[in-house]
Short mmCIF file of C-alpha atoms and ligand atoms in Angstrom, two decimals:
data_model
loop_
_atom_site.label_atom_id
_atom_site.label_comp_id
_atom_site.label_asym_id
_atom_site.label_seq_id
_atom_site.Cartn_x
_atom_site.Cartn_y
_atom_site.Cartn_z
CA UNK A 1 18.73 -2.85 3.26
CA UNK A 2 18.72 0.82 2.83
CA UNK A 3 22.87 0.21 1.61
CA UNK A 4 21.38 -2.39 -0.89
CA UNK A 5 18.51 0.40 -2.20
CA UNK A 6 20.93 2.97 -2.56
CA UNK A 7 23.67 1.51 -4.52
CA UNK A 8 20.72 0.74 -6.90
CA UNK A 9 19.86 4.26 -7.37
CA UNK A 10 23.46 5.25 -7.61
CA UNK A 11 23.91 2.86 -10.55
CA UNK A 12 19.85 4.14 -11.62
CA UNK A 13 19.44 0.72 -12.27
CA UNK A 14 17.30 -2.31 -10.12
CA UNK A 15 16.81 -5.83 -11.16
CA UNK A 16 13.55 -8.29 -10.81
CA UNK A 17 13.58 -11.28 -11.78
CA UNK A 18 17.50 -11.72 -13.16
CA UNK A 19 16.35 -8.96 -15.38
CA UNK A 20 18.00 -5.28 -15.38
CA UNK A 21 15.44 -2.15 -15.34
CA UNK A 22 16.95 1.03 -15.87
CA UNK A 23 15.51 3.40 -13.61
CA UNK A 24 13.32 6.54 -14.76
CA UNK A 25 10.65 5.99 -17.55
CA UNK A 26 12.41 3.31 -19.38
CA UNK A 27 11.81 1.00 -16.80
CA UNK A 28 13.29 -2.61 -19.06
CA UNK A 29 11.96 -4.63 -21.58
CA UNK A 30 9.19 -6.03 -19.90
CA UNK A 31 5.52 -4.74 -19.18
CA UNK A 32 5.56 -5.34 -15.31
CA UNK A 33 2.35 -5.54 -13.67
CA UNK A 34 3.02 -7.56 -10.74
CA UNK A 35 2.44 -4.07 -8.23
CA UNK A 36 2.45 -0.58 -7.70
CA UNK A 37 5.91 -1.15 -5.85
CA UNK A 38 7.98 -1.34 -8.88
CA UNK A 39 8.02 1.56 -9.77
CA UNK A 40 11.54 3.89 -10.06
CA UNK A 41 12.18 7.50 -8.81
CA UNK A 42 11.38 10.12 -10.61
CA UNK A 43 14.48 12.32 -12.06
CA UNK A 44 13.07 15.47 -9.86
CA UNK A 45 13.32 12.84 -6.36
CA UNK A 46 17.12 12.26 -7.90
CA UNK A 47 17.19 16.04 -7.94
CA UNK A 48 15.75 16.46 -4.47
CA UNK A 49 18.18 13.98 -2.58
CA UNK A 50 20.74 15.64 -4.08
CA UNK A 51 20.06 18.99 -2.40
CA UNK A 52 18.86 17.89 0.65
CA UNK A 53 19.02 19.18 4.07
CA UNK A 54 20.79 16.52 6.70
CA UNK A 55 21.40 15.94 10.03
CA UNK A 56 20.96 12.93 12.33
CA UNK A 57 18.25 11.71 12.90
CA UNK A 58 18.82 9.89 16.02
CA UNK A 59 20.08 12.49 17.61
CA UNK A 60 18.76 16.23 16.88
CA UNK A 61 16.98 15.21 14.00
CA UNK A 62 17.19 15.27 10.07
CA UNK A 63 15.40 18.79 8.38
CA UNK A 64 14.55 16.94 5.28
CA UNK A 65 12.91 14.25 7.60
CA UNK A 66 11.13 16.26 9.99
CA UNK A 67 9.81 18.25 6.39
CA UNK A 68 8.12 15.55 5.33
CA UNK A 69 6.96 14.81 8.48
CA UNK A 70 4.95 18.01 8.97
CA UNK A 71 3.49 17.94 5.20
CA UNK A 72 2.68 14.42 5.80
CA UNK A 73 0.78 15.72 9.07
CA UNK A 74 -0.87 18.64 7.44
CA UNK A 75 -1.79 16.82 3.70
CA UNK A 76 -3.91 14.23 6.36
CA UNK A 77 -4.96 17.06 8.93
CA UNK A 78 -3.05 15.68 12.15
CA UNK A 79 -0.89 16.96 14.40
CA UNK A 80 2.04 15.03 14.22
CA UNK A 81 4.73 12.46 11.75
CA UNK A 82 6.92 10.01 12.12
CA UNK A 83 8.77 8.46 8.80
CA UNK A 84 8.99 5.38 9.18
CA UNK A 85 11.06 2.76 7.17
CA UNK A 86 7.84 0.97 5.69
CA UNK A 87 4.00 0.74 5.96
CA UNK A 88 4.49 -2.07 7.85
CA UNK A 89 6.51 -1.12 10.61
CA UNK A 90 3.40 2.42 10.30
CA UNK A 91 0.54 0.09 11.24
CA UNK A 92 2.42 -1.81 13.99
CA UNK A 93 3.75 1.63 15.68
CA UNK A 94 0.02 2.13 15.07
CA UNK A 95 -0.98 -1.22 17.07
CA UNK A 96 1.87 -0.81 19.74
CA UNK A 97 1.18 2.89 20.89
CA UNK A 98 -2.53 2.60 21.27
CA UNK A 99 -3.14 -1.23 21.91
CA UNK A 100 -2.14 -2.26 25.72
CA UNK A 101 -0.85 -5.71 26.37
CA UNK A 102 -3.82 -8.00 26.44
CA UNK A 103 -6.13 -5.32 23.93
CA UNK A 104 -7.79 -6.25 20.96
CA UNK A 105 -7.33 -4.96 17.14
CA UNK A 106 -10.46 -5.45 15.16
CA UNK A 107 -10.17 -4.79 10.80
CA UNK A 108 -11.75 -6.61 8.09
CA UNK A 109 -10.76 -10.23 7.94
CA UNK A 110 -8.52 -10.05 4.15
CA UNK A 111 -7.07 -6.30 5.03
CA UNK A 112 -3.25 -6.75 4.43
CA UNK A 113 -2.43 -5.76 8.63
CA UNK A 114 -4.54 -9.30 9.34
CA UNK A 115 -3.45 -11.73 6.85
CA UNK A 116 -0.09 -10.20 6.06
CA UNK A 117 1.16 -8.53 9.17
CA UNK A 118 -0.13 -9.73 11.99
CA UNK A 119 3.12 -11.50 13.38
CA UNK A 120 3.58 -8.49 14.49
CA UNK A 121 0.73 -8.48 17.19
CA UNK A 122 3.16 -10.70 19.04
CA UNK A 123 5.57 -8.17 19.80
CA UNK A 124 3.07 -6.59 21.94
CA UNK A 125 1.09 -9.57 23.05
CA UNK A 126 -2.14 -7.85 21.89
CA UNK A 127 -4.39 -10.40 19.53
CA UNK A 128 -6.25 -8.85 16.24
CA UNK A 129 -9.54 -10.12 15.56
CA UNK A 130 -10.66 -10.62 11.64
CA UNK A 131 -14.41 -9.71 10.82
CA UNK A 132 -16.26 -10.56 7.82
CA UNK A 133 -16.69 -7.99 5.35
CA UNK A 134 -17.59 -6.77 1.75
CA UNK A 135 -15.34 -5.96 -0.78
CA UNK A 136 -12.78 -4.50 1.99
CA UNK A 137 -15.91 -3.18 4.59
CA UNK A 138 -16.86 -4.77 7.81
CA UNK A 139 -19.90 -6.45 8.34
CA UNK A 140 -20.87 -3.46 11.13
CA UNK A 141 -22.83 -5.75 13.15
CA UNK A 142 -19.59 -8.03 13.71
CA UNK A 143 -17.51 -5.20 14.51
CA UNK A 144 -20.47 -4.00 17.07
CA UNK A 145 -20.15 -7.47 18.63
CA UNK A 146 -16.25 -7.18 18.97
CA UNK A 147 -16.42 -3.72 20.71
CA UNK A 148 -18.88 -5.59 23.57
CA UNK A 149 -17.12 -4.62 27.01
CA UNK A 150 -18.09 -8.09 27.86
CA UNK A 151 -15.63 -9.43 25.55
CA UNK A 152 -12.95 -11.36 27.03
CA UNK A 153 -10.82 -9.40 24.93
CA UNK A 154 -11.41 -5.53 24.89
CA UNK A 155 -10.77 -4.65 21.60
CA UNK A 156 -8.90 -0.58 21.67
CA UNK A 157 -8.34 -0.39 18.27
CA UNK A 158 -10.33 -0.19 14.89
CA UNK A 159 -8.15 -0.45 11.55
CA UNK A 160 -9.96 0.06 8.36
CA UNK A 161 -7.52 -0.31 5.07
CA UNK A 162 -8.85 1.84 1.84
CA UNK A 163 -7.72 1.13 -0.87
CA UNK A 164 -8.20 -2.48 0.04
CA UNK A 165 -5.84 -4.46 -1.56
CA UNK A 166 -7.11 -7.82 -0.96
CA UNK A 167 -10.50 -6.69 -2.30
CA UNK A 168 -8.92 -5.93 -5.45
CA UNK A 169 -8.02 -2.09 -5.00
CA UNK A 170 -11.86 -1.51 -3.45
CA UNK A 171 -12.42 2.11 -2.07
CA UNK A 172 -14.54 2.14 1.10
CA UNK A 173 -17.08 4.40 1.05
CA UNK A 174 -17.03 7.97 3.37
CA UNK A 175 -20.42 6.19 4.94
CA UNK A 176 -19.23 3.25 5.88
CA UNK A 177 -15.75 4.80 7.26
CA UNK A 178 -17.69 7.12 9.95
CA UNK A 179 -20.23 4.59 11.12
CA UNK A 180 -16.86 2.24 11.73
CA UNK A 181 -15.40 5.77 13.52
CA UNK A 182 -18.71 6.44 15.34
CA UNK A 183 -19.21 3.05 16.36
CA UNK A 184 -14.88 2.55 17.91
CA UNK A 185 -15.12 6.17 19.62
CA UNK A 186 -18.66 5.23 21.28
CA UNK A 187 -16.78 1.99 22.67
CA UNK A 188 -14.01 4.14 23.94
CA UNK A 189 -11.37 2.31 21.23
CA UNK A 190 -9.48 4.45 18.63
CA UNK A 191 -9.49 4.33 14.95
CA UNK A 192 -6.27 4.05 12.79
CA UNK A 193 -6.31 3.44 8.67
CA UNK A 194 -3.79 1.18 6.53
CA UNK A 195 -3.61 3.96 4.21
CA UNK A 196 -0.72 2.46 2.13
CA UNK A 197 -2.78 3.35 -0.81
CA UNK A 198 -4.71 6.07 1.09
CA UNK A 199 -4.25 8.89 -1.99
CA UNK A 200 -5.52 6.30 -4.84
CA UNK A 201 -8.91 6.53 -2.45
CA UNK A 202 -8.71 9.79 -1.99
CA UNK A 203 -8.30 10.42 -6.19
CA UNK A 204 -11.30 8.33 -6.81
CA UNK A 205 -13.73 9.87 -4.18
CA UNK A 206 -12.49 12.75 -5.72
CA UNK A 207 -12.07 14.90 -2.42
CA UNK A 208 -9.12 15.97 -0.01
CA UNK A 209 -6.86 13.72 1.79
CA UNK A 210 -7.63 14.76 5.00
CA UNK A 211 -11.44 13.84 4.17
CA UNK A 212 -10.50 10.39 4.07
CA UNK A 213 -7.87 10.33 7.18
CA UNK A 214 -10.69 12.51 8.93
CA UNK A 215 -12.48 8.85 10.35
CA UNK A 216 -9.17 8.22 12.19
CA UNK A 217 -6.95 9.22 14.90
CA UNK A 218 -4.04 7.34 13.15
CA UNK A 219 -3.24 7.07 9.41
CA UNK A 220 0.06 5.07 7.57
CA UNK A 221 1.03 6.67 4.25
CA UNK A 222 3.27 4.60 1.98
CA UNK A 223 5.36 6.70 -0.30
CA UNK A 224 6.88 3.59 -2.27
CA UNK A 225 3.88 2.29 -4.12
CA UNK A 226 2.15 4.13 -6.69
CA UNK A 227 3.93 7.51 -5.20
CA UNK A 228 7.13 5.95 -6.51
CA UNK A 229 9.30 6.90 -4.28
CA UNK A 230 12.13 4.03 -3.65
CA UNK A 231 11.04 3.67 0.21
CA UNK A 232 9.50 5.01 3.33
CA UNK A 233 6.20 5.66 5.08
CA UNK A 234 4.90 8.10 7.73
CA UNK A 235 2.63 7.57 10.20
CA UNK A 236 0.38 10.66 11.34
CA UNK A 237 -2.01 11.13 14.34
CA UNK A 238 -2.20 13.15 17.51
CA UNK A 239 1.38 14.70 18.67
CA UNK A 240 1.31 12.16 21.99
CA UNK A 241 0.95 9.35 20.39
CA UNK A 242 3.15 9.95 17.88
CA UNK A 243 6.10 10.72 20.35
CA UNK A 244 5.55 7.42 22.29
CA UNK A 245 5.81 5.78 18.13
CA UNK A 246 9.39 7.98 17.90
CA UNK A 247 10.46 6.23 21.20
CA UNK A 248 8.69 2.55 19.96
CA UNK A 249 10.76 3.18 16.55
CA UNK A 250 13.99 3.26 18.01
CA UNK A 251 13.44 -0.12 19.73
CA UNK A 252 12.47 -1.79 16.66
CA UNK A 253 15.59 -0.29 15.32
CA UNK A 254 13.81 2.08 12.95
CA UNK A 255 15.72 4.89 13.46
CA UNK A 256 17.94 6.19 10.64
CA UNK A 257 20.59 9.15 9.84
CA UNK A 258 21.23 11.18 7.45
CA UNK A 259 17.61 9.54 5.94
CA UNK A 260 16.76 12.70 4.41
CA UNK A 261 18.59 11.78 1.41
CA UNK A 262 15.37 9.26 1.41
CA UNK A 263 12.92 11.76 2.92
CA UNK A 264 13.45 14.17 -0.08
CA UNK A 265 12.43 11.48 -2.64
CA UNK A 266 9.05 11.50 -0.24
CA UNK A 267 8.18 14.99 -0.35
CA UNK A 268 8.56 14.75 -4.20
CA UNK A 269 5.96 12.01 -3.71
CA UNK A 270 3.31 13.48 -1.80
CA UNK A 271 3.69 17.23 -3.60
CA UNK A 272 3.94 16.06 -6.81
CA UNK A 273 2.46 12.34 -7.51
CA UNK A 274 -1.48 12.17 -6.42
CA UNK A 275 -2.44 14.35 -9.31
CA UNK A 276 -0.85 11.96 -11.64
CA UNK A 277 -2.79 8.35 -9.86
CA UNK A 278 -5.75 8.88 -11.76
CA UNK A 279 -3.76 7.86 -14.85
CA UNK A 280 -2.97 5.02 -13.03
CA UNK A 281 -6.62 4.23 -12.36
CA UNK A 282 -7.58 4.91 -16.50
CA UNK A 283 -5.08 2.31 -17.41
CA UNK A 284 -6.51 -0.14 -15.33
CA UNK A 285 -9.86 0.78 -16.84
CA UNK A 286 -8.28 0.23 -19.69
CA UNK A 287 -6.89 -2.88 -19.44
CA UNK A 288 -9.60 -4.55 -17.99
CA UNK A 289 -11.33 -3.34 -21.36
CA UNK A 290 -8.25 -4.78 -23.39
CA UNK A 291 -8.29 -8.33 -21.63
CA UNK A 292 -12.25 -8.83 -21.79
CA UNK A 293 -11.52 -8.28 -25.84
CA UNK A 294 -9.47 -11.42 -25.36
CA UNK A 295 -9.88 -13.56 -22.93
CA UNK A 296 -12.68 -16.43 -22.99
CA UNK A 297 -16.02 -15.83 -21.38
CA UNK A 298 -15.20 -18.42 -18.63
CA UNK A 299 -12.27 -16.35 -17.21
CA UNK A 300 -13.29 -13.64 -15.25
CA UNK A 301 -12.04 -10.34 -14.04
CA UNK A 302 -12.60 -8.64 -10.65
CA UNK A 303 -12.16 -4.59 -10.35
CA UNK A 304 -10.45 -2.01 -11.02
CA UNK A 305 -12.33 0.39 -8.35
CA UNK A 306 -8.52 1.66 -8.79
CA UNK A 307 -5.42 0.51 -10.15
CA UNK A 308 -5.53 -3.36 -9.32
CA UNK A 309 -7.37 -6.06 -11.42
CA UNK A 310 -7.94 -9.23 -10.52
CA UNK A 311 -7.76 -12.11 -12.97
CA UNK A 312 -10.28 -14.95 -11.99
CA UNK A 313 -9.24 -18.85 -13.45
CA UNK A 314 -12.21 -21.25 -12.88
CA UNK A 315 -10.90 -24.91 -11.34
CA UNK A 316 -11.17 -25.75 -15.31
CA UNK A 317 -8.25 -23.85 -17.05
CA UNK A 318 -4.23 -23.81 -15.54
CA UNK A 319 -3.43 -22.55 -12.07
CA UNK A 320 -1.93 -19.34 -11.72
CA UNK A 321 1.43 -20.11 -11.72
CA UNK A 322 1.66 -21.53 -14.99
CA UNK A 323 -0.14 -18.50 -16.10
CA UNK A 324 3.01 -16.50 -14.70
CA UNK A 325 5.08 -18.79 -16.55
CA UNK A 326 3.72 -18.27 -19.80
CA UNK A 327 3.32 -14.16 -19.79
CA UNK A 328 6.88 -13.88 -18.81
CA UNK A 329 7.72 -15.63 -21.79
CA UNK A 330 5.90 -13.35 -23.44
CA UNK A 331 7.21 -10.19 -21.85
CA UNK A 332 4.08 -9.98 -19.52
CA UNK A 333 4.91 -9.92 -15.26
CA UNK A 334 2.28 -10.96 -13.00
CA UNK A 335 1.70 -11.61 -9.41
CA UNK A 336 -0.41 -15.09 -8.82
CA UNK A 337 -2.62 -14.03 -6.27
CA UNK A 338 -3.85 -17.69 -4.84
CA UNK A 339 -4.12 -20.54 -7.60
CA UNK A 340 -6.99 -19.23 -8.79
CA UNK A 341 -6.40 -15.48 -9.05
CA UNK A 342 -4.28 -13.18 -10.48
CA UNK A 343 -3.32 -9.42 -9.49
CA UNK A 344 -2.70 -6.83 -12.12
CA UNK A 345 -1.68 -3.36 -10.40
CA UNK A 346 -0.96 -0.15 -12.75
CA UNK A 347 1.49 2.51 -12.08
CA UNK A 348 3.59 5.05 -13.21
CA UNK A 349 5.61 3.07 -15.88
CA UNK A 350 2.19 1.61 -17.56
CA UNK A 351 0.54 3.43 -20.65
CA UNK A 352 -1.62 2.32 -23.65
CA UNK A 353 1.65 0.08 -25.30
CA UNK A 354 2.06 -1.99 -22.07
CA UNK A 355 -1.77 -2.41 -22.18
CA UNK A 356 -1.43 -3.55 -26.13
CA UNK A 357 1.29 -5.86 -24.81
CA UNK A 358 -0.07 -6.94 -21.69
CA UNK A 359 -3.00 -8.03 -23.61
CA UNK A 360 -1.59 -9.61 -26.30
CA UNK A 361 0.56 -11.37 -23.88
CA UNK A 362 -2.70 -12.94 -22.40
CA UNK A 363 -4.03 -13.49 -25.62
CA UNK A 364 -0.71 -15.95 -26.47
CA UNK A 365 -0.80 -17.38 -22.96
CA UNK A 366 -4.48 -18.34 -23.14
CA UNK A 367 -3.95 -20.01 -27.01
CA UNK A 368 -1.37 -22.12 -25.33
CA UNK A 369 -3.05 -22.86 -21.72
CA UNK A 370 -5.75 -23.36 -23.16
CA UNK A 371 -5.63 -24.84 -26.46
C1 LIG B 1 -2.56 -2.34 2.01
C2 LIG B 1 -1.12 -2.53 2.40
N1 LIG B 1 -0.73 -2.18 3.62
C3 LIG B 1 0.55 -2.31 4.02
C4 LIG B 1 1.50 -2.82 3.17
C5 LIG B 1 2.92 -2.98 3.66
O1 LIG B 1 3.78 -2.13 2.98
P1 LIG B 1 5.36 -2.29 3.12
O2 LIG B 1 5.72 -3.43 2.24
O3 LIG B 1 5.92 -0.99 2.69
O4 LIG B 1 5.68 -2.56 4.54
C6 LIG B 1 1.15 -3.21 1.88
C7 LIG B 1 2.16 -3.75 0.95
O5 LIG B 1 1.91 -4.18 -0.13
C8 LIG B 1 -0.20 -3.05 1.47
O6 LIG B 1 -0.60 -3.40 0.24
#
């Protein structure tokens, strides 16, 4: 996989959808809105994997990756990284290092680890336990209930995920985030966050990462999403847990080279890109604006706390997949999100003529879905 991403940044160019994007800020003739993920390297990450430090880093380590590891650790006040492949294999390092066999993981019942990644929880025969919640933020009492020693399961971990994807980019509040902490480290069960999008919540609370990752012993970062870089993650938390993840990452085969040629692209992301995601978060603002000005009354739009809208269809007009359909003819990519829902995510390669576009792309779609 890694061969496959770099021969695509040797040739600067990726491909969705049959279609070629050239990489950098002309990313292809189409206004892409589908997710955060899309986005290309910047030409300074080029730059940086070019001049990057390497070693191997299965046996006495990579500089460029143990770099970004540290900054990683000190940007979210922890003692310790690990880069890990993706935010995925982050949160189950997170699960597998802190979650016996037998344990319990309890997060919000629509966060991404539970309906996403939980296939996972079988590698380490542990179970994870949905609770209802509010625009990404568990119902406290049900989480209270889960942490009950009499449980027949004893639930050792917490996971909170802010942003929230599945509740349409929702930022949970510093409140709610240290009663969940409170409540897990008075039941004796640690805390870790899905922080894929952990920067975009720090931008709009408007206060230091480590703020955020301060309601956790455990925190995954994703670097490919709205940091742009092509790949990668790092887990942080305390130094012993994160050694037992270095061992766990091995044995899921996790362990790379000379992956400081990807590692530099990361510390380009975290030095340089979280001052720019509040653009990010204005053009969503701004296309929500541009979409009420033409969509019908009946359709109705969810967010943006941050950079993701969501597009709601009542049972009365086309599903979302023909809605996909259409915009692409028109130059518009979107993600159907459900049949009756549709995600819009801004990044780096969205500005006020994708918004024009993207909007007069729904205005076409709707004349012809709709009649
Ligand atoms: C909130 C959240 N967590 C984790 C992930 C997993 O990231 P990756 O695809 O890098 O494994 C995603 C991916 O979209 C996500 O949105």
């Amino acid at each position: 996989m890694i061969a496959a991403i770099l021969a695509a940044m040797i040739s600067q160019t990726t491909s969705h959808q049959g279609v070629q994007a050239h990489a950098e800020d002309a990313p292809g003739p189409f206004t892409d809105l589908r997710s955060d993920t899309v986005t290309l390297p910047t030409a300074a990450m080029y730059e940086r994997m070019r001049h990057a430090a390497l070693g191997d880093d299965g046996l006495d380590g990579d500089p460029t990756a143990r770099e970004l590891e540290a900054l990683a650790a000190r940007t979210f006040g922890k003692e310790a990284g690990l880069y890990v492949p993706t935010a995925t294999m982050g949160n189950l390092l997170a699960v597998l290092t802190q979650v016996p066999r037998q344990g319990q993981v309890a997060m919000e019942a629509t966060a991404h680890m539970f309906l996403t990644e939980r296939g996972g929880a079988t590698l380490g025969a542990v179970a994870y336990l949905g609770i209802p919640g509010t625009a990404g933020e568990m119902d406290l009492s049900g989480l209270k209930q889960a942490l009950l020693r009499s449980n027949a399961l004893r639930t050792e971990l917490v996971c909170m995920e802010t942003t929230h994807v599945n509740a349409g980019g929702a930022v949970l509040s510093l409140a709610h985030m240290r009663a969940v902490r409170d409540l897990a480290h008075g039941a004796g069960a640690r805390v870790h966050i899905d922080g894929a999008r952990i920067f975009n919540a720090a931008v709009a609370l408007q206060v230091a990462p480590d703020a955020v990752a301060g309601f956790a012993d455990t925190v995954s970062i994703c670097l490919s999403k709205g940091l742009s870089a092509p790949a990668g993650a790092v887990l942080v938390g305390p130094a012993e847990t994160l050694s037992r993840a270095r061992q766990l990452r091995k044995m899921l085969g996790g362990t790379q080279r000379q992956i400081g040629i990807l590692a530099a692209t990361g510390l380009e992301a975290i030095e340089t890109m979280p001052k720019r995601l509040a653009q990010d978060h204005a053009m969503a603002n701004q296309l929500g604006a541009a979409l009420r000005a033409v969509l019908p009354d009946q359709i109705g739009l969810t967010g943006p706390a941050t950079n993701i809208i969501f597009v709601e269809l009542p049972d009365d007009v086309p599903e979302s997949a023909a809605w996909a359909r259409e915009l692409q003819k028109h130059g518009v990519l979107i993600r159907p999100w459900g049949q009756r829902r549709i995600r819009l995510v801004t990044h780096r390669h969205i500005n006020s003529a994708s918004i024009a576009a993207a909007a007069a792309g729904f205005e076409k779609a709707a004349s012809e879905l709709l009649g």
